[in-house]
Each structure stands twice: as C-alpha cells, then as structure tokens.
PDB file of C-alpha atoms (C1' of nucleotides) in Angstrom:
ATOM      1  CA  MET C   1     106.793 170.019  62.487  1.00  0.00           C
ATOM      2  CA  LYS C   2     107.223 167.123  61.279  1.00  0.00           C
ATOM      3  CA  THR C   3     106.249 163.597  62.124  1.00  0.00           C
ATOM      4  CA  TRP C   4     108.554 160.154  62.846  1.00  0.00           C
ATOM      5  CA  LEU C   5     108.137 156.258  63.298  1.00  0.00           C
ATOM      6  CA  PHE C   6     111.036 155.174  65.462  1.00  0.00           C
ATOM      7  CA  LYS C   7     111.466 151.282  65.500  1.00  0.00           C
ATOM      8  CA  SER C   8     112.817 149.464  68.450  1.00  0.00           C
ATOM      9  CA  GLU C   9     112.755 145.982  69.871  1.00  0.00           C
ATOM     10  CA  PRO C  10     110.799 146.256  73.082  1.00  0.00           C
ATOM     11  CA  GLU C  11     113.278 143.366  74.208  1.00  0.00           C
ATOM     12  CA  SER C  12     115.995 146.255  74.574  1.00  0.00           C
ATOM     13  CA  TYR C  13     113.944 149.216  74.357  1.00  0.00           C
ATOM     14  CA  SER C  14     110.425 149.490  74.950  1.00  0.00           C
ATOM     15  CA  TRP C  15     107.451 152.143  75.313  1.00  0.00           C
ATOM     16  CA  ASP C  16     107.338 151.434  79.473  1.00  0.00           C
ATOM     17  CA  ASP C  17     110.883 151.670  79.543  1.00  0.00           C
ATOM     18  CA  LEU C  18     110.409 155.120  77.781  1.00  0.00           C
ATOM     19  CA  VAL C  19     107.397 155.912  80.357  1.00  0.00           C
ATOM     20  CA  ARG C  20     109.609 154.531  83.054  1.00  0.00           C
ATOM     21  CA  ASP C  21     112.625 156.727  82.568  1.00  0.00           C
ATOM     22  CA  GLY C  22     110.515 159.565  81.516  1.00  0.00           C
ATOM     23  CA  ARG C  23     113.285 160.849  78.947  1.00  0.00           C
ATOM     24  CA  THR C  24     116.061 158.830  76.751  1.00  0.00           C
ATOM     25  CA  CYS C  25     118.737 159.013  74.347  1.00  0.00           C
ATOM     26  CA  TRP C  26     117.913 157.281  71.240  1.00  0.00           C
ATOM     27  CA  GLU C  27     121.418 155.699  70.890  1.00  0.00           C
ATOM     28  CA  GLY C  28     122.128 152.897  68.636  1.00  0.00           C
ATOM     29  CA  VAL C  29     121.196 154.109  65.054  1.00  0.00           C
ATOM     30  CA  ARG C  30     123.809 152.583  62.876  1.00  0.00           C
ATOM     31  CA  ASN C  31     122.225 153.039  59.552  1.00  0.00           C
ATOM     32  CA  TYR C  32     123.830 156.273  56.887  1.00  0.00           C
ATOM     33  CA  GLN C  33     119.764 156.667  55.914  1.00  0.00           C
ATOM     34  CA  ALA C  34     118.273 156.830  59.209  1.00  0.00           C
ATOM     35  CA  ARG C  35     121.432 158.538  60.396  1.00  0.00           C
ATOM     36  CA  ASN C  36     120.996 161.293  57.855  1.00  0.00           C
ATOM     37  CA  LEU C  37     117.579 161.927  58.617  1.00  0.00           C
ATOM     38  CA  LEU C  38     118.309 162.078  62.751  1.00  0.00           C
ATOM     39  CA  ARG C  39     120.551 164.462  61.534  1.00  0.00           C
ATOM     40  CA  ASP C  40     119.288 166.480  58.746  1.00  0.00           C
ATOM     41  CA  GLU C  41     115.588 166.117  59.254  1.00  0.00           C
ATOM     42  CA  VAL C  42     114.365 165.620  62.785  1.00  0.00           C
ATOM     43  CA  ALA C  43     113.958 168.758  64.627  1.00  0.00           C
ATOM     44  CA  GLU C  44     113.113 169.545  68.676  1.00  0.00           C
ATOM     45  CA  GLY C  45     109.166 169.763  69.370  1.00  0.00           C
ATOM     46  CA  ASP C  46     108.797 166.744  66.254  1.00  0.00           C
ATOM     47  CA  LEU C  47     106.239 163.806  67.238  1.00  0.00           C
ATOM     48  CA  VAL C  48     106.911 160.301  67.149  1.00  0.00           C
ATOM     49  CA  LEU C  49     105.260 157.395  66.865  1.00  0.00           C
ATOM     50  CA  LEU C  50     107.046 154.558  68.886  1.00  0.00           C
ATOM     51  CA  TYR C  51     106.746 150.923  67.070  1.00  0.00           C
ATOM     52  CA  HIS C  52     107.631 147.725  68.520  1.00  0.00           C
ATOM     53  CA  SER C  53     109.294 145.343  65.683  1.00  0.00           C
ATOM     54  CA  GLN C  54     110.157 141.485  66.393  1.00  0.00           C
ATOM     55  CA  VAL C  55     107.656 141.046  69.084  1.00  0.00           C
ATOM     56  CA  GLN C  56     103.819 139.367  68.239  1.00  0.00           C
ATOM     57  CA  PRO C  57     102.118 141.449  67.493  1.00  0.00           C
ATOM     58  CA  GLN C  58     104.196 144.301  66.125  1.00  0.00           C
ATOM     59  CA  VAL C  59     102.372 147.148  67.431  1.00  0.00           C
ATOM     60  CA  ILE C  60     102.664 151.036  67.754  1.00  0.00           C
ATOM     61  CA  ALA C  61     102.581 151.574  71.599  1.00  0.00           C
ATOM     62  CA  GLY C  62     102.551 155.184  71.979  1.00  0.00           C
ATOM     63  CA  ILE C  63     103.482 158.957  71.029  1.00  0.00           C
ATOM     64  CA  ALA C  64     106.895 160.867  72.237  1.00  0.00           C
ATOM     65  CA  ARG C  65     108.405 164.209  71.546  1.00  0.00           C
ATOM     66  CA  VAL C  66     111.915 164.886  70.519  1.00  0.00           C
ATOM     67  CA  VAL C  67     113.244 166.961  73.219  1.00  0.00           C
ATOM     68  CA  ARG C  68     116.764 167.263  72.294  1.00  0.00           C
ATOM     69  CA  ALA C  69     117.977 167.570  68.617  1.00  0.00           C
ATOM     70  CA  ALA C  70     120.550 165.606  66.946  1.00  0.00           C
ATOM     71  CA  TYR C  71     123.788 165.394  68.776  1.00  0.00           C
ATOM     72  CA  PRO C  72     127.275 163.117  68.769  1.00  0.00           C
ATOM     73  CA  ASP C  73     126.303 158.974  69.671  1.00  0.00           C
ATOM     74  CA  HIS C  74     129.300 158.961  72.120  1.00  0.00           C
ATOM     75  CA  PHE C  75     127.825 155.103  72.740  1.00  0.00           C
ATOM     76  CA  ALA C  76     129.788 154.476  69.277  1.00  0.00           C
ATOM     77  CA  TRP C  77     133.355 155.015  70.965  1.00  0.00           C
ATOM     78  CA  ASP C  78     132.625 153.016  73.710  1.00  0.00           C
ATOM     79  CA  PRO C  79     133.925 149.690  73.503  1.00  0.00           C
ATOM     80  CA  ALA C  80     131.606 148.210  76.143  1.00  0.00           C
ATOM     81  CA  SER C  81     128.701 149.465  74.361  1.00  0.00           C
ATOM     82  CA  ARG C  82     126.807 147.203  72.168  1.00  0.00           C
ATOM     83  CA  TYR C  83     126.574 149.696  69.395  1.00  0.00           C
ATOM     84  CA  HIS C  84     130.190 150.197  69.423  1.00  0.00           C
ATOM     85  CA  ASP C  85     131.745 151.376  66.302  1.00  0.00           C
ATOM     86  CA  PRO C  86     135.589 151.104  66.100  1.00  0.00           C
ATOM     87  CA  LYS C  87     135.790 153.440  63.110  1.00  0.00           C
ATOM     88  CA  ALA C  88     134.015 156.551  65.477  1.00  0.00           C
ATOM     89  CA  GLY C  89     135.527 158.917  67.634  1.00  0.00           C
ATOM     90  CA  PRO C  90     135.269 162.322  69.209  1.00  0.00           C
ATOM     91  CA  ASP C  91     136.873 163.720  66.191  1.00  0.00           C
ATOM     92  CA  ASN C  92     134.597 161.551  64.139  1.00  0.00           C
ATOM     93  CA  PRO C  93     131.650 161.145  65.749  1.00  0.00           C
ATOM     94  CA  THR C  94     129.983 159.347  62.659  1.00  0.00           C
ATOM     95  CA  TRP C  95     126.162 158.598  64.359  1.00  0.00           C
ATOM     96  CA  VAL C  96     123.789 160.815  66.246  1.00  0.00           C
ATOM     97  CA  MET C  97     121.475 160.326  68.319  1.00  0.00           C
ATOM     98  CA  VAL C  98     118.304 162.783  69.606  1.00  0.00           C
ATOM     99  CA  ASP C  99     116.633 162.450  72.875  1.00  0.00           C
ATOM    100  CA  ILE C 100     112.857 161.634  73.433  1.00  0.00           C
ATOM    101  CA  ALA C 101     109.911 161.928  76.122  1.00  0.00           C
ATOM    102  CA  PRO C 102     106.824 160.196  75.877  1.00  0.00           C
ATOM    103  CA  VAL C 103     103.548 161.977  75.059  1.00  0.00           C
ATOM    104  CA  ARG C 104     100.971 159.582  75.652  1.00  0.00           C
ATOM    105  CA  ALA C 105     100.993 155.631  75.160  1.00  0.00           C
ATOM    106  CA  LEU C 106      98.485 154.476  72.637  1.00  0.00           C
ATOM    107  CA  ASP C 107      95.509 152.219  74.201  1.00  0.00           C
ATOM    108  CA  PRO C 108      95.443 150.010  73.443  1.00  0.00           C
ATOM    109  CA  PRO C 109      98.620 149.584  71.166  1.00  0.00           C
ATOM    110  CA  ILE C 110      97.784 149.944  67.439  1.00  0.00           C
ATOM    111  CA  THR C 111      98.712 146.990  66.181  1.00  0.00           C
ATOM    112  CA  ARG C 112     100.410 146.502  62.309  1.00  0.00           C
ATOM    113  CA  ASP C 113      97.062 144.243  61.342  1.00  0.00           C
ATOM    114  CA  GLU C 114      95.159 147.437  62.125  1.00  0.00           C
ATOM    115  CA  LEU C 115      97.149 149.629  60.222  1.00  0.00           C
ATOM    116  CA  LYS C 116      97.011 147.515  57.307  1.00  0.00           C
ATOM    117  CA  GLU C 117      93.305 147.802  57.065  1.00  0.00           C
ATOM    118  CA  VAL C 118      93.185 151.648  56.464  1.00  0.00           C
ATOM    119  CA  PRO C 119      93.180 152.566  53.095  1.00  0.00           C
ATOM    120  CA  ALA C 120      94.918 155.913  53.467  1.00  0.00           C
ATOM    121  CA  LEU C 121      98.031 154.233  55.170  1.00  0.00           C
ATOM    122  CA  ALA C 122      98.154 151.953  51.944  1.00  0.00           C
ATOM    123  CA  ASP C 123     101.745 153.283  51.176  1.00  0.00           C
ATOM    124  CA  MET C 124     103.115 154.153  54.760  1.00  0.00           C
ATOM    125  CA  MET C 125     106.803 152.806  54.596  1.00  0.00           C
ATOM    126  CA  LEU C 126     106.014 151.070  57.438  1.00  0.00           C
ATOM    127  CA  LEU C 127     104.096 148.609  55.747  1.00  0.00           C
ATOM    128  CA  ARG C 128     106.551 148.126  52.334  1.00  0.00           C
ATOM    129  CA  ARG C 129     108.079 144.890  51.851  1.00  0.00           C
ATOM    130  CA  GLY C 130     111.092 144.450  53.094  1.00  0.00           C
ATOM    131  CA  SER C 131     111.296 148.290  54.859  1.00  0.00           C
ATOM    132  CA  ARG C 132     113.798 148.072  57.190  1.00  0.00           C
ATOM    133  CA  LEU C 133     114.690 151.872  57.967  1.00  0.00           C
ATOM    134  CA  SER C 134     114.647 151.945  61.678  1.00  0.00           C
ATOM    135  CA  ILE C 135     113.700 156.385  61.231  1.00  0.00           C
ATOM    136  CA  GLN C 136     110.784 156.590  59.041  1.00  0.00           C
ATOM    137  CA  PRO C 137     109.474 159.845  57.746  1.00  0.00           C
ATOM    138  CA  VAL C 138     105.498 159.653  58.818  1.00  0.00           C
ATOM    139  CA  ALA C 139     103.499 162.191  56.187  1.00  0.00           C
ATOM    140  CA  PRO C 140     100.813 164.186  57.614  1.00  0.00           C
ATOM    141  CA  VAL C 141      97.727 162.676  56.215  1.00  0.00           C
ATOM    142  CA  GLU C 142      99.328 159.084  57.688  1.00  0.00           C
ATOM    143  CA  TRP C 143      99.766 160.824  60.999  1.00  0.00           C
ATOM    144  CA  ASP C 144      96.497 161.896  61.197  1.00  0.00           C
ATOM    145  CA  ALA C 145      95.044 158.270  59.773  1.00  0.00           C
ATOM    146  CA  VAL C 146      96.855 156.487  62.436  1.00  0.00           C
ATOM    147  CA  LEU C 147      95.501 158.816  65.762  1.00  0.00           C
ATOM    148  CA  ALA C 148      92.364 158.376  64.152  1.00  0.00           C
ATOM    149  CA  LEU C 149      92.464 155.145  65.162  1.00  0.00           C
ATOM    150  CA  ARG C 150      92.329 156.038  68.670  1.00  0.00           C
ATOM    151  CA  GLU C 151      90.071 159.196  68.217  1.00  0.00           C
ATOM    152  CA  GLY C 152      88.148 159.531  71.657  1.00  0.00           C
ATOM    153  CA  ARG C 153      90.530 158.169  73.695  1.00  0.00           C
ATOM    154  CA  GLU C 154      92.756 161.080  73.857  1.00  0.00           C
ATOM    155  CA  PRO C 155      93.913 161.751  77.598  1.00  0.00           C
TER     156      PRO C 155
ATOM    157  C1'  DG D   1     112.836 128.853  62.186  1.00  0.00           C
ATOM    158  C1'  DC D   2     112.630 130.494  57.478  1.00  0.00           C
ATOM    159  C1'  DC D   3     113.615 133.474  54.513  1.00  0.00           C
ATOM    160  C1'  DA D   4     113.142 138.041  51.582  1.00  0.00           C
ATOM    161  C1'  DA D   5     115.103 142.416  51.435  1.00  0.00           C
ATOM    162  C1'  DC D   6     118.542 145.055  52.173  1.00  0.00           C
ATOM    163  C1'  DG D   7     123.428 146.539  53.733  1.00  0.00           C
ATOM    164  C1'  DT D   8     128.375 146.281  54.326  1.00  0.00           C
ATOM    165  C1'  DT D   9     132.519 144.049  53.070  1.00  0.00           C
ATOM    166  C1'  DG D  10     136.454 143.105  50.817  1.00  0.00           C
ATOM    167  C1'  DG D  11     139.034 140.700  46.927  1.00  0.00           C
ATOM    168  C1'  DC D  12     140.059 141.746  42.340  1.00  0.00           C
TER     169       DC D  12
ATOM    170  C1'  DG R   1     134.218 150.382  41.070  1.00  0.00           C
ATOM    171  C1'  DC R   2     132.249 145.491  40.637  1.00  0.00           C
ATOM    172  C1'  DC R   3     129.886 142.425  42.408  1.00  0.00           C
ATOM    173  C1'  DA R   4     129.719 137.837  45.163  1.00  0.00           C
ATOM    174  C1'  DA R   5     129.859 136.674  50.123  1.00  0.00           C
ATOM    175  C1'  DC R   6     128.227 137.604  54.236  1.00  0.00           C
ATOM    176  C1'  DG R   7     125.317 139.425  58.144  1.00  0.00           C
ATOM    177  C1'  DT R   8     121.269 141.812  59.924  1.00  0.00           C
ATOM    178  C1'  DT R   9     116.217 142.963  59.877  1.00  0.00           C
ATOM    179  C1'  DG R  10     112.125 141.788  60.666  1.00  0.00           C
ATOM    180  C1'  DG R  11     107.728 139.695  58.816  1.00  0.00           C
ATOM    181  C1'  DC R  12     105.349 135.536  58.904  1.00  0.00           C
TER     182       DC R  12
END
DNA sequence: GCCAACGTTGGC
DNA sequence: GCCAACGTTGGC
C-alpha cells in the first residue's frame, strides 16, 4: 500500500464536495509526470492526503482511499469539459483518472504552516519550492509524521 | 497582484 | 533538437 498527496483547488473540488458525493473520479490531471504516477503507481486501496491549494490557509483537509485504479479520463475528449484535450480520444486516451472515496476528515485541517514546523517533513515534496506536481508520493515516514499531528483525534 | 518555477509550444 | 516565448501553478 502506497500513500499519496492529491492537490485540488477547493473552488473546483473540495474535501466537503468529496464527503457530499461519497466518491468521485479524480479527473482533470493534464501533466505527464502526474499522469504516469496515476497510471503506473497509484493502486486501489492506496491512501491519499487531500490538499487544498490556492486558498488561505492551504491545508490538508482529509484522508481518502483509492477505490478504483487508473482508467481512461473520458473528459479529455469531451469538448464541453474544462479539461478537454483535442489530441485525446477513445483510441488515444492519453489521460487517466482514479476514483477516490473519503476515509476521514482531519479535524481541524492541517495547515501548511503546521507542516513546515515538523522536522520529519523538511524534504516533503509539497513543501519544496516550486513544487507544482498535483499527484505526489508521500513517504511512509512523512505519512506517519502528518498523521501524528492529529493523534488522539481518530474517529 | 506579484513573481518564481516549471511545462509546453512552435519557429528555425 | 534547440531555445525563446508563452501559459500555468501556486505560495506569498
């Protein structure tokens, strides 16, 4: 079982939206490095930190689980989709998505500032300057260090 | 709103 | 294949 961090802008899709929906397809990844991780590494059963960027404060809002491994992202060939890619089609899917479901919220959400205080997270990809990857691997020690911030708040 | 850091595009 | 121009991301 691997662990990941997925970024989203809550304005387009938030943790609360995921809780409301119960499950969602994580569509719209249009970066090859992120696509390769989704396609080749992310597996059903993996756990995911859901991170909110482009808001103040930036936070990890909750933990989700991958409930379906990578399959073609058909939004890529939907002209009405904001993620439309004219080069993709059913014969050339190009992009993939996975399905995730909420496991539990982090209450309160863990802020970026809080993460920066943790020595074990000094090398975390999320905290590195210029880090834009929207699908990031999280090392086991990093995962443990993040969850330790909400120890005693298990559901 | 600014700007650094990338990623992509396209002329050559 | 190079690289400048451009677009996007995302923290601040």
